[in-house]
mmCIF file of C-alpha atoms and ligand atoms in Angstrom:
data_model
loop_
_atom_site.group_PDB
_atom_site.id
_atom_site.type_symbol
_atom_site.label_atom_id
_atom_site.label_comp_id
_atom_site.label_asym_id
_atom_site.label_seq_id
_atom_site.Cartn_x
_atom_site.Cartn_y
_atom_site.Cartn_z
ATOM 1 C CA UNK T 1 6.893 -1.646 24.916
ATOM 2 C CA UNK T 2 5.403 -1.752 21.267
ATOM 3 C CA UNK T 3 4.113 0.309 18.910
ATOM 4 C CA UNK T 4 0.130 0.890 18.809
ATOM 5 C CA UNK T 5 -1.616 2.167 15.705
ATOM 6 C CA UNK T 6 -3.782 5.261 17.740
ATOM 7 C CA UNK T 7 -5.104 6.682 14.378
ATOM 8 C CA UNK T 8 -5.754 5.848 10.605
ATOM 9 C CA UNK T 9 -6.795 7.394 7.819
ATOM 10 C CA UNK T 10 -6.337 7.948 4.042
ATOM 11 C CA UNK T 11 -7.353 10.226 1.312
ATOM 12 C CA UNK T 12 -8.427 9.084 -2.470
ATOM 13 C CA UNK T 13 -8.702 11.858 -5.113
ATOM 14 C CA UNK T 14 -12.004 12.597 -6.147
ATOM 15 C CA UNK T 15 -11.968 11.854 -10.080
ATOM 16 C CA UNK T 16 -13.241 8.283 -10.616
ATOM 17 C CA UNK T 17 -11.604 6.621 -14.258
ATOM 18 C CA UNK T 18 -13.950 3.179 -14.636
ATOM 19 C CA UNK T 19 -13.401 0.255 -16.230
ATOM 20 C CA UNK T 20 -15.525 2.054 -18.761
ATOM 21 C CA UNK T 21 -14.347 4.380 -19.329
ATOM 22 C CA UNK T 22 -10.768 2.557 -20.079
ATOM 23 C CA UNK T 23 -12.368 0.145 -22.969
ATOM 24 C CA UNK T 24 -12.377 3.966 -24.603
ATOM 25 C CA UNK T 25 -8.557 4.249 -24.246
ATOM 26 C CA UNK T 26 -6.938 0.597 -24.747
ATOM 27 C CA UNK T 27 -8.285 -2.561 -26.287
ATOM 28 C CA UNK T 28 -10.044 -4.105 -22.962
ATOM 29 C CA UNK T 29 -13.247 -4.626 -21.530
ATOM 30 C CA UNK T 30 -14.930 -3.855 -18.116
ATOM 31 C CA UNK T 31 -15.840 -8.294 -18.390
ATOM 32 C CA UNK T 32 -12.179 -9.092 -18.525
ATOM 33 C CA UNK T 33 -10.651 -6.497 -15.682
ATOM 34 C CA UNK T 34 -13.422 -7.109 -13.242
ATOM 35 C CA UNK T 35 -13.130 -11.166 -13.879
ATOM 36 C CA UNK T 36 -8.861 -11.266 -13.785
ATOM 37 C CA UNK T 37 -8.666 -8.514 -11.366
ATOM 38 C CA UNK T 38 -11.727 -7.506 -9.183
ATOM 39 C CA UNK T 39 -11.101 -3.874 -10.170
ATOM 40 C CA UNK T 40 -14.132 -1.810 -11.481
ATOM 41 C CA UNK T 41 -12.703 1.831 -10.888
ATOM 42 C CA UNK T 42 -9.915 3.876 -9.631
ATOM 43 C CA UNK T 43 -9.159 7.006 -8.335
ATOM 44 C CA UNK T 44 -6.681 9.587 -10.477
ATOM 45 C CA UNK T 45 -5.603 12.862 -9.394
ATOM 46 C CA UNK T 46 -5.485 15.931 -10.532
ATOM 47 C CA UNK T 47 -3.290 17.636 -12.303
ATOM 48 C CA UNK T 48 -1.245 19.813 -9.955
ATOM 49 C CA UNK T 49 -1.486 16.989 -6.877
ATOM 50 C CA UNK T 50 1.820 15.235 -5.958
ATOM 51 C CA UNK T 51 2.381 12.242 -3.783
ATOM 52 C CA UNK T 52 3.320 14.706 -1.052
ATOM 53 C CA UNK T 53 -0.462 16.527 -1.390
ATOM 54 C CA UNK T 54 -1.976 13.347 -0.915
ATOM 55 C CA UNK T 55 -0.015 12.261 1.923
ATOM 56 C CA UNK T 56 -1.045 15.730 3.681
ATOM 57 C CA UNK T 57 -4.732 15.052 3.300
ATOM 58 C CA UNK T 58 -4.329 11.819 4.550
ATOM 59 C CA UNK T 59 -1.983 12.759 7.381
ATOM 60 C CA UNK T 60 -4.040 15.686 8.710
ATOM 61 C CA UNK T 61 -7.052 13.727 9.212
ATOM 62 C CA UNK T 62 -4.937 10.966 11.406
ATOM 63 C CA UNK T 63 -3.738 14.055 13.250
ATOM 64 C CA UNK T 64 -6.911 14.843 14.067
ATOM 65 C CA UNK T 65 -8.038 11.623 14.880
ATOM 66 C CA UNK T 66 -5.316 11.435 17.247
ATOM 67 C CA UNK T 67 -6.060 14.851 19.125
ATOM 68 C CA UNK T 68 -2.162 15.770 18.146
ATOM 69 C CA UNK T 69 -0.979 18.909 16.377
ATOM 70 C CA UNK T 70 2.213 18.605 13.867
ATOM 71 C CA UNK T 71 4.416 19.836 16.411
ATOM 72 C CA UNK T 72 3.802 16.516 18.645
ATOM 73 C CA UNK T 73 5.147 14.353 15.679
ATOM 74 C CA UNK T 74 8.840 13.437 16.172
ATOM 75 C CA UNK T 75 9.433 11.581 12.878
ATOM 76 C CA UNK T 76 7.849 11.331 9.764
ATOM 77 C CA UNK T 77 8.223 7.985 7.634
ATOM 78 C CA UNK T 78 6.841 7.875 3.968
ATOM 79 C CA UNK T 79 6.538 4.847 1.612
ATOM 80 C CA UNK T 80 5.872 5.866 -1.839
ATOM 81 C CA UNK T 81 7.626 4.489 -5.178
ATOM 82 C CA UNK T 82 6.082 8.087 -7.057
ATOM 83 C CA UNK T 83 7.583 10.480 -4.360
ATOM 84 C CA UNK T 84 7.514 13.930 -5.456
ATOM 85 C CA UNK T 85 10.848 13.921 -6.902
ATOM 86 C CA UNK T 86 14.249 11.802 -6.106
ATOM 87 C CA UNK T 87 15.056 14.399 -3.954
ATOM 88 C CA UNK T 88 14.125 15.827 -0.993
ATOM 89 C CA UNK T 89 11.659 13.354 -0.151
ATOM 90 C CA UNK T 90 8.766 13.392 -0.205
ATOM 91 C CA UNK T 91 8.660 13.009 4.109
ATOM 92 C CA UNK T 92 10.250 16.391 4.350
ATOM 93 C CA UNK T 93 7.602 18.157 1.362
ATOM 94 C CA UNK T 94 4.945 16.612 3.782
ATOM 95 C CA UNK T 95 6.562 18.076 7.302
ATOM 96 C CA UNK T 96 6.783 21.471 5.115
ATOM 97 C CA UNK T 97 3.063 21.040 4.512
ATOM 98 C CA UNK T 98 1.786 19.934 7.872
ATOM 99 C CA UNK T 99 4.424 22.267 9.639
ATOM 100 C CA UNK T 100 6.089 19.106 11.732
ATOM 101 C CA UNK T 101 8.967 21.136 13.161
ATOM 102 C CA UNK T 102 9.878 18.749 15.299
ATOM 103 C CA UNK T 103 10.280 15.900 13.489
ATOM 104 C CA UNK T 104 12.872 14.141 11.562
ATOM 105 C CA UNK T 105 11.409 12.929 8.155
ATOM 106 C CA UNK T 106 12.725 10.339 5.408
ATOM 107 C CA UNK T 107 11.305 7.954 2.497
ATOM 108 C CA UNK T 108 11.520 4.195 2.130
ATOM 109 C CA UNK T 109 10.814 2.800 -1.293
ATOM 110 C CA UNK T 110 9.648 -1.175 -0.729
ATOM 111 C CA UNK T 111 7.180 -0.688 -3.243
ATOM 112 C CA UNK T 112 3.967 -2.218 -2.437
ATOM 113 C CA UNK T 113 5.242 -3.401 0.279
ATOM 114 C CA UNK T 114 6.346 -0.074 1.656
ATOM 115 C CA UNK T 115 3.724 0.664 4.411
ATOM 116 C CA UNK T 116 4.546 -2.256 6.093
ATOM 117 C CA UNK T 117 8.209 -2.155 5.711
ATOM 118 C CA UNK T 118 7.706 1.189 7.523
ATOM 119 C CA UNK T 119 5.998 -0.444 9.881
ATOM 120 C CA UNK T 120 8.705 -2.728 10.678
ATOM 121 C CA UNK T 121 10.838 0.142 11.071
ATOM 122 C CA UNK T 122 9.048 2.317 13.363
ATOM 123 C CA UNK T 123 8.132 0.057 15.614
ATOM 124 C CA UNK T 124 11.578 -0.530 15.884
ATOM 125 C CA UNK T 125 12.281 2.893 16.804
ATOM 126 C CA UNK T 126 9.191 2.903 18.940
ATOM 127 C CA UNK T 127 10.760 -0.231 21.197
ATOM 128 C CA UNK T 128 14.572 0.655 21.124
ATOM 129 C CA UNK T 129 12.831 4.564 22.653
ATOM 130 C CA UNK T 130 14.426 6.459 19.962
ATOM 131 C CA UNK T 131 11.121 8.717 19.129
ATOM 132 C CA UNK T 132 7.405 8.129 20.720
ATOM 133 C CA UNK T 133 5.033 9.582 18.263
ATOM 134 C CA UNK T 134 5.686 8.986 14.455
ATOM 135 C CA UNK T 135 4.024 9.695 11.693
ATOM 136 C CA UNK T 136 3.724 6.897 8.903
ATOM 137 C CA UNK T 137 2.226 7.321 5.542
ATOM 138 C CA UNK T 138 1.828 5.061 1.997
ATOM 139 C CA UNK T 139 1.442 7.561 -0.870
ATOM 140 C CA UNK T 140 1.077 6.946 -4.561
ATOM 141 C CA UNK T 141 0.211 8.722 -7.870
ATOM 142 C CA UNK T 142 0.922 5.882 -9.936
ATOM 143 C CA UNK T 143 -1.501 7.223 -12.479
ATOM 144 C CA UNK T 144 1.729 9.791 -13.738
ATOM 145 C CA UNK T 145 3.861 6.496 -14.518
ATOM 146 C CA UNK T 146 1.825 4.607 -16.148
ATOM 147 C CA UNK T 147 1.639 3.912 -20.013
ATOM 148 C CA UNK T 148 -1.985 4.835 -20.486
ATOM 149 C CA UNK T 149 -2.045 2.821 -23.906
ATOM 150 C CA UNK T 150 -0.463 -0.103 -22.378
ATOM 151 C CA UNK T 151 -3.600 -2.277 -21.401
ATOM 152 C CA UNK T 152 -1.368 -4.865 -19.453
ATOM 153 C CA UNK T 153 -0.798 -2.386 -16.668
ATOM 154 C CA UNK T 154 -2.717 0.322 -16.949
ATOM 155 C CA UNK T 155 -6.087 -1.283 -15.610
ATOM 156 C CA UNK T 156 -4.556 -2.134 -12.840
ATOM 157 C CA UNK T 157 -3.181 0.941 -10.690
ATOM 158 C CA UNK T 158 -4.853 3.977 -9.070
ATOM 159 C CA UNK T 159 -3.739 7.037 -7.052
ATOM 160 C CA UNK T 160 -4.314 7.412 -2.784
ATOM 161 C CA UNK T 161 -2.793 8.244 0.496
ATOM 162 C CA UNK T 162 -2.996 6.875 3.865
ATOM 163 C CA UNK T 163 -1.711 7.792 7.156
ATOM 164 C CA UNK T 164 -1.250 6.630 10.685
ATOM 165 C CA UNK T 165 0.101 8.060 14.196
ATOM 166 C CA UNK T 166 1.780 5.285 16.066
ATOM 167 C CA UNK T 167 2.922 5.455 19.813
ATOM 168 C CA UNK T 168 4.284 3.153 22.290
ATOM 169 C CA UNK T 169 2.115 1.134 24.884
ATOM 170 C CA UNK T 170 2.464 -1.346 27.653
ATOM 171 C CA UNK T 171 -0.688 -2.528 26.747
ATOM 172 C CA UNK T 172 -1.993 -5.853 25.685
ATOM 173 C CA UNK T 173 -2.329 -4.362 22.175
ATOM 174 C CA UNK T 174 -1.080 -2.781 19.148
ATOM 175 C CA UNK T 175 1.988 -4.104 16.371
ATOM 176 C CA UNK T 176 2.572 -7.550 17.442
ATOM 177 C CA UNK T 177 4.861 -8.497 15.244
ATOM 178 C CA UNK T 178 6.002 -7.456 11.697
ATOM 179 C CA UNK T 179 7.956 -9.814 9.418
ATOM 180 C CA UNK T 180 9.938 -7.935 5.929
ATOM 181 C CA UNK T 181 10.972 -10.320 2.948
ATOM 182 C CA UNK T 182 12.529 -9.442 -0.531
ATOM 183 C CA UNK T 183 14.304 -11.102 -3.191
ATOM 184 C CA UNK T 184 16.375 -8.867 -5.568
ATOM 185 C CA UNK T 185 16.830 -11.614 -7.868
ATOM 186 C CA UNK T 186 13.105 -11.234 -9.267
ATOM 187 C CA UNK T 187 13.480 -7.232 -9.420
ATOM 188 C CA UNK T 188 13.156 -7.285 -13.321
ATOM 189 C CA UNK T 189 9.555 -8.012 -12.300
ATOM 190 C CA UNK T 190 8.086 -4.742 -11.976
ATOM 191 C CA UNK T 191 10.227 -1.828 -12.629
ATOM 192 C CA UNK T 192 9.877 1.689 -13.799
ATOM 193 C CA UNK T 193 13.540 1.889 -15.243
ATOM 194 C CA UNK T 194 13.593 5.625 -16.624
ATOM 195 C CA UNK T 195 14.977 8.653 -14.739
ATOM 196 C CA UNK T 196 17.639 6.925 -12.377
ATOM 197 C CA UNK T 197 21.376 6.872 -12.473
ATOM 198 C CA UNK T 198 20.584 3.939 -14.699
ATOM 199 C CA UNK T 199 18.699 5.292 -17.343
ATOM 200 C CA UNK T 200 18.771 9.254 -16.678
ATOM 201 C CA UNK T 201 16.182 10.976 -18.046
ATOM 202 C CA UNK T 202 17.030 11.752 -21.824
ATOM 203 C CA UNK T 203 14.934 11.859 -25.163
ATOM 204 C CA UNK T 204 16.184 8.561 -25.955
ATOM 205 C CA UNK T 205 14.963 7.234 -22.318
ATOM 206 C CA UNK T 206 11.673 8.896 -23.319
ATOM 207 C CA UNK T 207 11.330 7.340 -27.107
ATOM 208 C CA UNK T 208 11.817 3.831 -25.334
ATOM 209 C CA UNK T 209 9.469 4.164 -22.795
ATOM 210 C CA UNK T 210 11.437 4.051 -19.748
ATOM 211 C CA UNK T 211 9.752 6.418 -17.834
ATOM 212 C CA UNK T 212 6.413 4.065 -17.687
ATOM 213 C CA UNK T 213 5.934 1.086 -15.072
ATOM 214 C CA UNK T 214 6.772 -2.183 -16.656
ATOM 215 C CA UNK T 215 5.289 -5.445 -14.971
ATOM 216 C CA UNK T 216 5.455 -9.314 -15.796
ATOM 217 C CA UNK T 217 2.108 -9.915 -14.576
ATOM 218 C CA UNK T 218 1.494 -13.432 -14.601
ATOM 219 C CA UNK T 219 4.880 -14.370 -13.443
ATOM 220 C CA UNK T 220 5.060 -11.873 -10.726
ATOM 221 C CA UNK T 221 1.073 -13.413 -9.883
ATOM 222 C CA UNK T 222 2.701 -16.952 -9.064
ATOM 223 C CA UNK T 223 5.396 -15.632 -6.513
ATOM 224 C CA UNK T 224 2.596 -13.208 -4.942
ATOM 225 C CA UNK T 225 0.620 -16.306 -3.990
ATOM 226 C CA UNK T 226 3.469 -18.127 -2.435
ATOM 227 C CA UNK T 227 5.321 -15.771 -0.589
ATOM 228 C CA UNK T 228 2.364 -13.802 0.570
ATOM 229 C CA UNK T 229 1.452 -17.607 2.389
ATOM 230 C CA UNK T 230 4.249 -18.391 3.731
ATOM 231 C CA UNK T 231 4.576 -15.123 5.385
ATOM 232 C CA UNK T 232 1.230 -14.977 6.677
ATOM 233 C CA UNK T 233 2.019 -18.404 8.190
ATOM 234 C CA UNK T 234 4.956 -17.527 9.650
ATOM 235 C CA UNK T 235 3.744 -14.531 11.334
ATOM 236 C CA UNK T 236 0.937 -16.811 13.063
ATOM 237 C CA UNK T 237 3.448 -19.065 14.089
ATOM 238 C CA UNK T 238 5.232 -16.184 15.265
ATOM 239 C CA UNK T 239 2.354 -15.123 17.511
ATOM 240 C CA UNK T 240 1.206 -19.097 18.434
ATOM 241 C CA UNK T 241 -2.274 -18.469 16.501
ATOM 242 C CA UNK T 242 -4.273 -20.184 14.601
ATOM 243 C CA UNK T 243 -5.877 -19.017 11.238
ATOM 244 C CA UNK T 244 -9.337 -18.978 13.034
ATOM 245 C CA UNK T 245 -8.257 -16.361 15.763
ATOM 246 C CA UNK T 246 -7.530 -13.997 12.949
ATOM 247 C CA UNK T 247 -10.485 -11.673 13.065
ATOM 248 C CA UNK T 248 -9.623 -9.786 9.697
ATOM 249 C CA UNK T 249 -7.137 -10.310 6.987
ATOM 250 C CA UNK T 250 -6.252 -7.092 5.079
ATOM 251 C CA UNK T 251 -4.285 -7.692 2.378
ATOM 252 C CA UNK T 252 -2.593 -5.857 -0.552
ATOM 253 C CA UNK T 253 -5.441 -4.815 -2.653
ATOM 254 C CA UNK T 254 -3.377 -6.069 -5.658
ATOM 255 C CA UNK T 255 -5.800 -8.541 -7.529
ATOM 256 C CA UNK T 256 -8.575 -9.942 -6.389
ATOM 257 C CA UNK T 257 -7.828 -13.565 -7.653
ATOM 258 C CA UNK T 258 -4.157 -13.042 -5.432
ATOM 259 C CA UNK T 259 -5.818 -12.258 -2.447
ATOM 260 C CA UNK T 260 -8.423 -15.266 -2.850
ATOM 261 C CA UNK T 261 -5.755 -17.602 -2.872
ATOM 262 C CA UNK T 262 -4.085 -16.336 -0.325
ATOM 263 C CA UNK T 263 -6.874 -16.375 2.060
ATOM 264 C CA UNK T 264 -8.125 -19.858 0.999
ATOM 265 C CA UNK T 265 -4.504 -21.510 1.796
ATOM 266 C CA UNK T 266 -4.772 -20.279 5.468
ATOM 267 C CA UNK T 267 -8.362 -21.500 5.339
ATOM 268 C CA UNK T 268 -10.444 -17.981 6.025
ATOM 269 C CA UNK T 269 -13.508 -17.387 4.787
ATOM 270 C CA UNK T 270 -14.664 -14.379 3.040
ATOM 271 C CA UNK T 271 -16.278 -12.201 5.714
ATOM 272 C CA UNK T 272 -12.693 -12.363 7.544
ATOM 273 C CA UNK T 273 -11.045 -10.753 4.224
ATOM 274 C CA UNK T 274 -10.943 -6.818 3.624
ATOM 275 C CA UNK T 275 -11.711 -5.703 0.267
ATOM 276 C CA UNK T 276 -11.527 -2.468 -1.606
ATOM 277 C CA UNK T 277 -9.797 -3.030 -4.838
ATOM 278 C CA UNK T 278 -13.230 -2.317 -6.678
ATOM 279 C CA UNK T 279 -12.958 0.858 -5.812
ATOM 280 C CA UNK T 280 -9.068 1.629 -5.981
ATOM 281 C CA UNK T 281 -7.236 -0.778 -7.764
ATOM 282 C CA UNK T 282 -4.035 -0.880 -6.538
ATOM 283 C CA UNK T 283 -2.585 1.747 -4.846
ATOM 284 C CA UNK T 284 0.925 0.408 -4.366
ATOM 285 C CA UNK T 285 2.102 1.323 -0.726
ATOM 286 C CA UNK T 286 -0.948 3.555 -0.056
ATOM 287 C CA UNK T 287 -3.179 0.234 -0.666
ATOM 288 C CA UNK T 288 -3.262 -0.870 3.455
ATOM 289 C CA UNK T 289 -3.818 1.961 4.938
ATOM 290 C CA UNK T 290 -6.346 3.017 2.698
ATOM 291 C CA UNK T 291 -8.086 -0.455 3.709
ATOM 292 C CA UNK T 292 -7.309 -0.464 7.714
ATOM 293 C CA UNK T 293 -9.071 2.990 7.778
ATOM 294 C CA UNK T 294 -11.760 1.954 6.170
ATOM 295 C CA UNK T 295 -12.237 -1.573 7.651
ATOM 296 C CA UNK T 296 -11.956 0.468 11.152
ATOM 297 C CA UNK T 297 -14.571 3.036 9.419
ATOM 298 C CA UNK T 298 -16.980 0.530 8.780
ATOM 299 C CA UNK T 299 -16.922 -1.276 12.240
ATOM 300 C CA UNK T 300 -14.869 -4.375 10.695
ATOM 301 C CA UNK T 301 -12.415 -3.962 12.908
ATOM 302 C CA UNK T 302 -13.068 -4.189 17.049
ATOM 303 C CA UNK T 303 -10.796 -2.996 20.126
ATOM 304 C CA UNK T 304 -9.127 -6.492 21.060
ATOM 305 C CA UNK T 305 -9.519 -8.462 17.240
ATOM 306 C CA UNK T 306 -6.178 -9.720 16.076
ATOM 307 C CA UNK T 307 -5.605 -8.578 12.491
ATOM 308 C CA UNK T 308 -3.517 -9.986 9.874
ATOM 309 C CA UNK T 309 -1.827 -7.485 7.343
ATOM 310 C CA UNK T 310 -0.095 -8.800 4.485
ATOM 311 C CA UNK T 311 1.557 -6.949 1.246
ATOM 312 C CA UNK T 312 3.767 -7.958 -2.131
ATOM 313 C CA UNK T 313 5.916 -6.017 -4.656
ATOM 314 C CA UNK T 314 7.842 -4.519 -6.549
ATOM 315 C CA UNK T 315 11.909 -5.040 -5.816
ATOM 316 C CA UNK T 316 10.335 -8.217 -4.885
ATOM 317 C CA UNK T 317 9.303 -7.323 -1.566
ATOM 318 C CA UNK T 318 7.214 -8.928 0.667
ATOM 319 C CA UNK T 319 5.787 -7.818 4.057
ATOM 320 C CA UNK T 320 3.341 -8.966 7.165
ATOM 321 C CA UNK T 321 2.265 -7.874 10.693
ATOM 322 C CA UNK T 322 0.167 -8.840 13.340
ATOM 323 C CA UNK T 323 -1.554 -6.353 15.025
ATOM 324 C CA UNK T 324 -4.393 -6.479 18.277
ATOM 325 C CA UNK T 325 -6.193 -3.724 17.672
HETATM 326 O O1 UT7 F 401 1.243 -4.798 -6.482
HETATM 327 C C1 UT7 F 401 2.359 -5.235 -7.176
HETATM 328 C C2 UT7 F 401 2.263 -6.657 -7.453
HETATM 329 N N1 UT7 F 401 1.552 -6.871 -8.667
HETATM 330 C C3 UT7 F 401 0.739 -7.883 -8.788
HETATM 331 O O2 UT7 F 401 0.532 -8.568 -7.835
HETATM 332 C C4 UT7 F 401 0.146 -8.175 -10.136
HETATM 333 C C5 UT7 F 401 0.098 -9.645 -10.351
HETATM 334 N N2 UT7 F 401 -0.441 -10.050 -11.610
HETATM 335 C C6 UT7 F 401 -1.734 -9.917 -11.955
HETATM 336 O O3 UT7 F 401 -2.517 -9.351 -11.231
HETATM 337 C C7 UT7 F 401 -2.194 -10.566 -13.241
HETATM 338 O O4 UT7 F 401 -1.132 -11.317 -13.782
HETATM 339 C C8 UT7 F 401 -2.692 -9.565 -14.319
HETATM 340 C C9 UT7 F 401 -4.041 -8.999 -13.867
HETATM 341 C C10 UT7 F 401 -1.693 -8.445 -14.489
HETATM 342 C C11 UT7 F 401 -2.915 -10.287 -15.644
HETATM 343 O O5 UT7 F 401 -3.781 -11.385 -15.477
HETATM 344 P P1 UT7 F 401 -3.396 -12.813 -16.082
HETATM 345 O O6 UT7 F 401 -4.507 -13.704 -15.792
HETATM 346 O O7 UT7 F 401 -2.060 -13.175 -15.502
HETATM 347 O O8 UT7 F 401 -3.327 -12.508 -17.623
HETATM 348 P P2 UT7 F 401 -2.119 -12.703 -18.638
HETATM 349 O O9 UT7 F 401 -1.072 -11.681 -18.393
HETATM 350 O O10 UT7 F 401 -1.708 -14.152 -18.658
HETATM 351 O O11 UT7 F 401 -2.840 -12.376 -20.015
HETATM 352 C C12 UT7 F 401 -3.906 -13.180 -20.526
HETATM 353 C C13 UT7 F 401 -4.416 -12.558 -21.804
HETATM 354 C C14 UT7 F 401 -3.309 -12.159 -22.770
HETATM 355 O O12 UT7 F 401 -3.776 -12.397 -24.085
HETATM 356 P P3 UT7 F 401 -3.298 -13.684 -24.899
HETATM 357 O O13 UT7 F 401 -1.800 -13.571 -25.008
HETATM 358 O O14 UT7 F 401 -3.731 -14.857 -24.070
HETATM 359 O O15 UT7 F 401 -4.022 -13.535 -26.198
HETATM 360 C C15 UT7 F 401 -3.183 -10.666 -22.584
HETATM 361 O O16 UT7 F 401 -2.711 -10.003 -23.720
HETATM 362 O O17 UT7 F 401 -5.124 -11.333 -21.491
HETATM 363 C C16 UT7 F 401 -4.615 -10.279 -22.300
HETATM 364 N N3 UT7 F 401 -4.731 -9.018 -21.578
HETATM 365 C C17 UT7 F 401 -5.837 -8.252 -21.617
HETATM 366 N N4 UT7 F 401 -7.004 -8.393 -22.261
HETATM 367 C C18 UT7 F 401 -7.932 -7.431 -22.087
HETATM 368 C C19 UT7 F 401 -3.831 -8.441 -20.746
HETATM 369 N N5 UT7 F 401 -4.330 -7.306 -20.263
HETATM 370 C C20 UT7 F 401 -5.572 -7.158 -20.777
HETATM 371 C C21 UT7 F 401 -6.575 -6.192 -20.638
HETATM 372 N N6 UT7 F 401 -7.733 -6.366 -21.290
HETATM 373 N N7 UT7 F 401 -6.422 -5.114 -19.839
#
């Protein structure tokens, strides 16, 4: 028994903030986003949306997709690191919205990573028979913790929400395998220190800033490219494959130049390598399942192709699967 992806989909907010129409708002140019990041836009929501809105639009649709009703979902899983607020999570704001009654419902915060850390986990559940149809979703409005005059980060992240039903089969098919990695040693990386038991929220946490996402870019850039390898090789090892039976990679949609790299070490070439960060940026734990819905939208992705799904961030986390889809 594993765990089979039987629907995907995701939701992106309609207002589009371009590279543009940044230069406007920080000292930057459209030239030097697009050449160190492959981002051109990204999607911001509006004002009265919250990670858990998102999620529902997102979940819905892979309800639908699935022929299932709410009721048929026996746990909800979230990933988000901008729930709605520490608590409840954001899981049980989303089963209020959908009207899941049945279901049990909790967050997991791996960051970027977080969608595929949740797939770890309930594909556990799936095997060990614990609960048969789950609900898994990567949400994000990043846009709200960002420092909009802080040109370092704010290019970089947008707001989205992606969803996907996952049952068990016998068949040849589905989550092969799905490897987690973190080290909390590197966690000064990227943080957003403000309104924890750390730093509570206070006008002095406010006047320094804490309440913005703070990221050592470059540094953070290095470890990307070797962990995010080493994982991908391991999980092809784990599955006795080789780089060329990998029909698509779909990676993090973190920086262009990242995912490059990545890709070039195991040797794929560009038509095997899902991209969507021109249109996003990055979405944080909403960023795969935004780009397995629309890889499978856009015929990418074929019934039998082995796909390669690969993520990196904050905490540092780092994440990988193998699916057959
Ligand atoms: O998903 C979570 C994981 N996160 C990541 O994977 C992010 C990883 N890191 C990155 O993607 C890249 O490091 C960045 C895109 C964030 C930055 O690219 P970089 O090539 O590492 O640039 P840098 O930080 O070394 O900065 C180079 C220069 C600096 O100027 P000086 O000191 O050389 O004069 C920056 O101040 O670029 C400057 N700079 C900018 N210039 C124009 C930084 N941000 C901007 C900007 N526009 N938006």
């Amino acid at each position: 028994m594993r765990g089979r992806i039987i629907a995907i989909a995701s939701y992106v907010p309609e207002t589009v903030l371009t590279n543009y129409d940044l230069e406007k708002m920080v000292a930057t140019s459209d030239e030097w986003i697009t050449e160190r990041t492959g981002i051109r836009e990204r999607r911001i929501a509006h004002d009265e949306q919250a990670a858990s809105d998102m999620a529902y639009e997102a979940a819905r649709l892979a309800l639908r997709r699935a022929s299932l009703k709410a009721k048929d979902i026996d746990l909800i899983v979230v990933a988000s690191v901008t729930g709605d607020m520490p608590f409840p999570s954001t899981s049980c704001y989303l089963q209020r919205l959908l009207g899941a009654k049945n279901a049990a419902a909790f967050d997991i915060n791996a960051a970027c990573s977080g969608f595929l850390y949740g797939l770890h986990i309930v594909n556990s559940f799936i095997r060990t028979g614990s609960h048969s149809r789950i609900l898994l979703v990567g949400t994000e409005v990043l846009s709200r913790f960002v420092n909009w005059s802080d040109r370092t980060t704010c290019v970089l992240f947008g707001d989205g929400a992606g969803a996907a039903v996952i049952e068990g089969t016998r068949e040849k098919r589905g989550i092969y395998s799905t490897h987690i990695a973190s080290d909390g040693n590197l966690s000064e990386l990227i943080t957003l220190p403000g309104g924890g038991s750390r730093y509570p929220s206070s006008t002095e946490s406010i006047l320094k800033k804490r309440h913005y996402m703070k990221m050592k870019g470059n540094e953070t850039f290095k470890v990307a490219v070797r962990t995010l390898s080493d994982i991908a090789v391991k999980t092809l090892e784990a599955n006795k494959l080789k780089p060329s039976q990998i029909a698509l990679l779909i990676p993090h949609q973190a920086n262009l130049r990242i995912i490059r790299a990545t890709a070039k070490r195991l040797g794929l070439p560009d038509e095997k390598v899902f991209i969507n960060i021109d249109k996003y940026g990055n979405t944080s734990a909403a960023s795969i399942p935004i780009a397995l819905d629309e890889a499978v939208k856009s015929d990418r992705v074929k019934d039998g192709d082995y796909i390669l799904l690969e993520a990196f961030g904050g905490g540092l986390t780092w994440a990988s699967a193998l699916l057959r889809w």
